Amino acid sequence: MINMKISKLRFLKIFILLLLFIALSNRAIYGTFNIFAYPTKLTFDSFSFPSSEKTIRLTGENKPKYYISDPLHKLTGKKIYSDTLDFKGPARTIYLKVGEDEYLIFSTGGENNDPK
């Protein structure tokens, strides 16, 4: 009986620590504690892309050409695209796929950071 209570407490502690780890990791990577919300930023190799909080519909030739999700983003299920392979630096834009043809825009400052 006592062993059962101890094992339940251990399980509860591990579960709470796991939830805390997921929430804090999500905050560090995507800028929000809510794992179900759209990210407020995306990070690649400690290079941060803040969100413009705009979703746009891109079809045909306007769709981003390159799938650039790194293993961490793939693990969390985020599909990230770019128009260029050299996407790090000033005045760059990347896109998070949120629907069939809908994308959330993330861009860095500088000239020409408005994608279309």
Backbone as a chain_set.jsonl record, in Angstrom:
{"seq": "MINMKISKLRFLKIFILLLLFIALSNRAIYGTFNIFAYPTKLTFDSFSFPSSEKTIRLTGENKPKYYISDPLHKLTGKKIYSDTLDFKGPARTIYLKVGEDEYLIFSTGGENNDPK", "coords": {"N": [[0.817, -1.187, 0.0], [1.866, 1.28, 0.894], [4.076, 1.363, -0.801], [2.757, 1.588, -3.226], [1.656, 4.162, -3.061], [3.993, 5.667, -2.973], [5.087, 5.097, -5.496], [3.108, 6.232, -7.112], [3.398, 8.919, -6.394], [6.0, 9.367, -7.332], [5.594, 8.983, -10.078], [3.829, 11.127, -10.555], [5.51, 13.309, -9.932], [7.495, 13.009, -11.926], [5.902, 13.341, -14.196], [5.015, 16.018, -13.865], [7.499, 17.348, -13.961], [8.222, 16.726, -16.591], [6.187, 18.049, -18.061], [6.801, 20.688, -17.315], [9.376, 20.917, -18.421], [8.736, 20.69, -21.176], [7.094, 22.967, -21.553], [8.883, 25.072, -20.871], [10.912, 24.64, -22.755], [9.481, 25.082, -25.109], [8.934, 27.776, -24.764], [11.513, 28.875, -24.917], [12.285, 28.202, -27.535], [10.138, 28.917, -29.262], [8.974, 31.212, -28.225], [6.658, 31.241, -26.665], [4.731, 29.925, -23.955], [2.544, 28.322, -24.379], [1.938, 25.384, -25.932], [0.214, 24.863, -27.974], [-0.322, 27.18, -29.319], [0.305, 29.562, -31.989], [3.707, 30.178, -32.816], [5.627, 32.946, -31.468], [8.087, 33.573, -32.23], [10.777, 32.169, -34.165], [13.63, 30.093, -33.964], [16.836, 29.566, -35.261], [19.852, 28.041, -34.919], [20.52, 29.799, -32.769], [19.757, 32.165, -33.979], [17.303, 34.473, -34.193], [13.976, 34.777, -35.426], [11.503, 37.029, -35.375], [7.893, 36.994, -35.162], [5.552, 38.298, -37.504], [2.99, 38.05, -36.987], [1.115, 37.683, -38.948], [-0.913, 35.889, -41.156], [-0.704, 34.49, -44.352], [-1.938, 33.612, -47.604], [-0.43, 31.545, -49.854], [0.052, 30.5, -53.118], [0.802, 28.411, -55.97], [3.418, 29.767, -57.894], [4.137, 31.548, -55.944], [4.508, 30.215, -53.581], [6.724, 29.309, -50.886], [9.979, 28.039, -51.635], [11.898, 26.294, -50.466], [12.265, 23.742, -48.065], [13.098, 24.128, -44.816], [13.176, 23.201, -42.213], [14.839, 22.311, -39.268], [16.214, 19.489, -37.381], [15.155, 19.82, -34.736], [12.85, 21.407, -35.116], [11.454, 19.702, -36.79], [10.975, 17.621, -35.025], [9.138, 18.801, -33.301], [7.078, 19.105, -35.013], [6.858, 21.294, -36.706], [6.617, 22.834, -39.831], [8.759, 24.479, -41.762], [9.538, 26.946, -44.136], [11.405, 28.576, -46.798], [12.261, 31.176, -49.152], [14.813, 31.265, -50.037], [17.931, 29.475, -49.743], [19.872, 30.618, -48.206], [18.925, 31.801, -45.568], [19.434, 33.087, -43.184], [20.142, 36.121, -41.555], [20.077, 39.749, -42.089], [17.014, 41.294, -43.205], [15.504, 39.026, -44.047], [13.072, 36.485, -44.736], [11.038, 33.93, -43.415], [8.748, 31.151, -43.476], [6.107, 29.649, -41.69], [4.277, 26.818, -42.08], [0.855, 26.677, -41.703], [-1.524, 25.795, -42.616], [-3.282, 24.391, -45.487], [-2.566, 26.066, -47.791], [-1.703, 28.165, -46.305], [0.402, 30.365, -44.499], [2.426, 31.443, -41.769], [4.14, 34.403, -41.211], [7.56, 35.113, -40.607], [10.062, 37.416, -39.991], [13.217, 39.104, -40.327], [14.687, 42.25, -39.375], [15.528, 45.09, -41.464], [16.176, 46.114, -44.872], [13.623, 45.565, -47.328], [12.032, 43.515, -46.012], [9.418, 42.809, -46.218], [7.58, 40.291, -47.565], [5.887, 40.04, -49.885]], "CA": [[0.0, 0.0, 0.0], [2.766, 2.438, 0.965], [4.861, 1.352, -2.039], [1.886, 2.064, -4.294], [1.57, 5.613, -2.918], [5.3, 6.213, -3.343], [5.235, 5.01, -6.952], [2.204, 7.231, -7.69], [4.035, 10.224, -6.194], [7.124, 9.438, -8.275], [5.017, 9.177, -11.405], [3.31, 12.486, -10.596], [6.663, 14.214, -9.993], [8.096, 12.89, -13.26], [4.953, 13.931, -15.136], [5.074, 17.472, -13.697], [8.795, 17.795, -14.49], [8.157, 16.61, -18.046], [5.367, 19.169, -18.539], [7.574, 21.905, -17.112], [10.43, 20.912, -19.436], [8.131, 20.971, -22.483], [6.656, 24.366, -21.578], [10.057, 25.954, -20.89], [11.566, 24.462, -24.054], [8.647, 25.763, -26.093], [9.14, 29.213, -24.553], [12.844, 29.238, -25.409], [12.39, 28.018, -28.985], [9.058, 29.545, -30.021], [8.546, 32.466, -27.625], [5.391, 31.132, -25.945], [4.597, 28.732, -23.118], [1.438, 27.526, -24.899], [2.442, 24.524, -27.007], [-0.792, 24.79, -29.028], [-0.439, 28.492, -29.951], [1.291, 29.875, -33.018], [4.921, 30.748, -32.218], [5.871, 34.379, -31.627], [9.412, 33.658, -32.847], [11.432, 30.914, -34.53], [15.066, 30.204, -33.738], [17.745, 28.671, -35.963], [21.233, 28.238, -34.471], [20.468, 30.998, -31.934], [19.359, 33.322, -34.78], [15.869, 34.573, -33.926], [13.072, 35.402, -36.383], [10.239, 37.381, -34.726], [6.7, 36.833, -35.984], [4.766, 39.481, -37.842], [1.656, 37.636, -36.58], [0.241, 37.727, -40.119], [-0.97, 34.687, -41.981], [-0.997, 34.799, -45.744], [-2.187, 32.464, -48.47], [0.518, 31.51, -50.967], [-0.227, 29.395, -54.038], [1.553, 28.398, -57.226], [4.81, 30.228, -57.88], [4.38, 32.363, -54.743], [4.829, 29.358, -52.432], [8.154, 29.209, -50.569], [10.585, 26.958, -52.419], [12.795, 25.394, -49.741], [11.884, 23.23, -46.744], [14.316, 24.383, -44.036], [13.038, 22.758, -40.819], [15.954, 21.53, -38.736], [15.688, 18.344, -36.618], [14.356, 20.245, -33.59], [11.539, 21.83, -35.608], [10.782, 18.493, -37.279], [10.542, 16.886, -33.842], [7.949, 19.462, -32.766], [6.038, 19.104, -36.039], [6.781, 22.572, -37.404], [7.093, 22.81, -41.214], [9.254, 25.824, -42.009], [9.979, 27.102, -45.517], [12.047, 29.833, -47.154], [12.446, 31.384, -50.588], [16.235, 31.087, -50.335], [18.644, 28.6, -48.814], [20.607, 31.514, -47.312], [17.809, 32.484, -44.925], [19.852, 33.757, -41.948], [20.725, 37.428, -41.783], [19.108, 40.849, -42.118], [16.037, 41.38, -44.295], [15.151, 37.679, -44.505], [11.729, 36.047, -44.359], [10.752, 32.5, -43.436], [7.317, 30.899, -43.378], [5.653, 28.463, -40.971], [3.052, 26.328, -42.712], [-0.197, 26.481, -40.705], [-2.691, 25.244, -43.3], [-2.993, 23.87, -46.83], [-1.784, 27.086, -48.491], [-1.557, 29.289, -45.385], [1.706, 30.452, -43.854], [2.673, 32.505, -40.803], [5.368, 35.071, -41.652], [8.592, 35.499, -39.641], [11.081, 38.131, -40.756], [14.193, 39.908, -39.599], [14.683, 43.644, -39.785], [16.386, 45.491, -42.571], [15.439, 46.509, -46.068], [12.861, 44.551, -48.066], [11.626, 42.339, -45.247], [8.033, 42.488, -46.543], [7.794, 39.267, -48.579], [5.144, 40.218, -51.143]], "C": [[0.869, 1.262, 0.0], [3.612, 2.519, -0.304], [4.053, 1.882, -3.212], [1.778, 3.587, -4.261], [2.878, 6.275, -3.34], [5.474, 6.185, -4.857], [4.303, 6.0, -7.657], [2.791, 8.632, -7.548], [5.214, 10.411, -7.141], [6.623, 9.711, -9.687], [4.516, 10.607, -11.562], [4.442, 13.509, -10.697], [7.306, 14.191, -11.375], [7.204, 13.548, -14.3], [4.994, 15.456, -15.068], [6.391, 18.026, -14.234], [8.821, 17.742, -16.014], [7.333, 17.748, -18.645], [6.103, 20.495, -18.414], [8.688, 22.02, -18.151], [9.871, 21.268, -20.813], [7.73, 22.439, -22.587], [7.839, 25.323, -21.653], [10.821, 25.84, -22.201], [10.794, 25.193, -25.135], [8.822, 27.276, -25.986], [10.483, 29.658, -25.131], [12.913, 29.189, -26.933], [11.384, 28.867, -29.747], [8.476, 30.801, -29.38], [7.215, 32.422, -26.898], [5.362, 29.852, -25.12], [3.538, 27.783, -23.673], [1.913, 26.694, -26.088], [1.453, 24.411, -28.157], [-0.952, 26.109, -29.778], [0.573, 28.621, -31.089], [2.514, 30.489, -32.342], [4.989, 32.26, -32.41], [7.271, 34.633, -32.171], [9.852, 32.251, -33.236], [12.925, 31.119, -34.384], [15.812, 29.138, -34.521], [19.158, 28.993, -35.515], [21.391, 29.549, -33.703], [20.222, 32.281, -32.736], [17.837, 33.394, -34.73], [15.126, 35.319, -35.03], [11.774, 35.748, -35.651], [9.068, 37.261, -35.703], [6.077, 38.18, -36.296], [3.31, 39.261, -37.452], [0.645, 37.789, -37.706], [0.251, 36.363, -40.78], [-1.341, 35.12, -43.386], [-1.225, 33.501, -46.498], [-1.235, 32.575, -49.661], [0.218, 30.287, -51.823], [0.668, 29.509, -55.264], [2.997, 28.815, -57.06], [5.144, 31.058, -56.646], [4.746, 31.533, -53.524], [6.329, 29.374, -52.159], [8.747, 27.946, -51.185], [11.325, 25.911, -51.592], [12.241, 25.027, -48.363], [13.127, 23.298, -45.873], [14.213, 23.937, -42.582], [14.257, 21.951, -40.398], [15.384, 20.401, -37.87], [14.82, 18.736, -35.418], [12.95, 20.654, -34.023], [10.756, 20.643, -36.165], [10.224, 17.69, -36.116], [9.264, 17.481, -33.254], [6.842, 19.595, -33.804], [5.891, 20.401, -36.803], [7.379, 22.426, -38.81], [7.456, 24.234, -41.602], [9.872, 25.875, -43.399], [10.633, 28.464, -45.706], [12.112, 29.944, -48.67], [13.896, 31.187, -51.004], [16.85, 30.114, -49.341], [19.462, 29.404, -47.819], [19.583, 32.383, -46.576], [18.188, 33.192, -43.633], [20.499, 35.088, -42.296], [19.659, 38.505, -41.812], [18.21, 40.768, -43.348], [15.715, 40.016, -44.896], [13.761, 37.317, -43.986], [11.649, 34.537, -44.431], [9.267, 32.32, -43.137], [7.058, 29.608, -42.609], [4.33, 28.042, -41.592], [2.025, 26.025, -41.628], [-1.467, 25.896, -41.305], [-2.287, 24.769, -44.677], [-2.128, 24.841, -47.635], [-1.56, 28.309, -47.608], [-0.236, 29.205, -44.629], [1.718, 31.615, -42.874], [4.048, 33.079, -41.133], [6.267, 35.399, -40.46], [9.679, 36.214, -40.429], [11.998, 38.923, -39.844], [14.157, 41.323, -40.144], [15.662, 43.921, -40.907], [15.537, 45.901, -43.753], [14.748, 45.311, -46.695], [12.501, 43.33, -47.233], [10.15, 42.018, -45.427], [8.049, 41.542, -47.735], [7.084, 39.524, -49.9], [4.267, 41.436, -51.028]], "O": [[0.645, 2.187, -0.781], [3.843, 3.609, -0.828], [4.595, 2.549, -4.093], [1.805, 4.234, -5.308], [2.87, 7.321, -3.989], [5.961, 7.154, -5.44], [4.669, 6.551, -8.695], [2.697, 9.442, -8.47], [5.404, 11.496, -7.691], [7.16, 10.561, -10.398], [4.754, 11.235, -12.594], [4.343, 14.468, -11.461], [7.624, 15.243, -11.93], [7.697, 14.24, -15.191], [5.007, 16.119, -16.105], [6.399, 19.066, -14.894], [9.388, 18.627, -16.655], [7.744, 18.348, -19.639], [6.033, 21.333, -19.313], [8.918, 23.098, -18.7], [10.47, 22.063, -21.536], [7.999, 23.084, -23.6], [7.804, 26.287, -22.418], [11.328, 26.841, -22.708], [11.389, 25.854, -25.986], [8.853, 27.974, -26.999], [10.568, 30.709, -25.766], [13.538, 30.051, -27.551], [11.725, 29.472, -30.763], [7.562, 31.401, -29.945], [6.684, 33.474, -26.542], [5.898, 28.823, -25.532], [3.621, 26.572, -23.463], [2.253, 27.245, -27.135], [1.814, 23.909, -29.222], [-1.657, 26.151, -30.787], [1.562, 27.89, -31.146], [2.366, 31.249, -31.385], [4.473, 32.792, -33.393], [7.609, 35.76, -32.531], [9.353, 31.264, -32.697], [13.431, 32.208, -34.653], [15.473, 27.956, -34.46], [19.621, 30.116, -35.713], [22.312, 30.319, -33.974], [20.456, 33.375, -32.223], [17.158, 32.47, -35.179], [15.582, 36.357, -35.509], [11.005, 34.842, -35.331], [9.236, 37.41, -36.914], [6.073, 39.087, -35.463], [2.488, 40.17, -37.569], [-0.542, 37.999, -37.456], [1.308, 35.754, -40.945], [-2.179, 36.0, -43.584], [-0.768, 32.434, -46.088], [-1.237, 33.573, -50.381], [0.139, 29.169, -51.313], [1.217, 30.572, -55.554], [3.715, 28.295, -56.206], [6.32, 31.251, -56.335], [5.241, 32.074, -52.535], [7.125, 29.444, -53.095], [8.088, 26.908, -51.245], [11.372, 24.745, -51.986], [11.808, 25.892, -47.602], [14.11, 22.608, -46.146], [15.091, 24.268, -41.785], [14.661, 21.017, -41.091], [14.174, 20.364, -37.646], [13.845, 18.047, -35.119], [11.969, 20.291, -33.373], [9.534, 20.584, -36.028], [9.126, 17.141, -36.206], [8.405, 16.748, -32.765], [5.779, 20.141, -33.507], [4.888, 20.594, -37.49], [8.506, 21.954, -38.964], [6.584, 25.091, -41.753], [10.623, 24.984, -43.797], [10.452, 29.379, -44.903], [12.029, 28.944, -49.383], [14.184, 30.968, -52.18], [16.347, 29.95, -48.23], [19.725, 28.937, -46.711], [19.394, 33.551, -46.913], [17.336, 33.846, -43.032], [21.307, 35.172, -43.221], [18.48, 38.228, -41.59], [18.601, 40.242, -44.39], [15.66, 39.87, -46.117], [13.335, 37.788, -42.931], [12.131, 33.926, -45.385], [8.614, 33.222, -42.612], [7.714, 28.594, -42.849], [3.377, 28.82, -41.626], [2.281, 25.215, -40.736], [-2.39, 25.538, -40.572], [-1.102, 24.742, -45.01], [-1.058, 24.46, -48.11], [-1.255, 29.387, -48.119], [0.185, 28.137, -44.185], [1.095, 32.649, -43.118], [5.009, 32.332, -41.313], [5.799, 35.897, -39.436], [10.171, 35.685, -41.425], [11.619, 39.35, -38.753], [13.655, 41.564, -41.242], [16.507, 43.092, -41.246], [14.317, 46.019, -43.641], [15.231, 44.182, -46.603], [12.654, 42.205, -47.709], [9.665, 41.046, -44.847], [8.486, 41.934, -48.817], [7.653, 39.24, -50.954], [3.553, 41.774, -51.973]]}, "num_chains": 1, "name": "protein.A"}
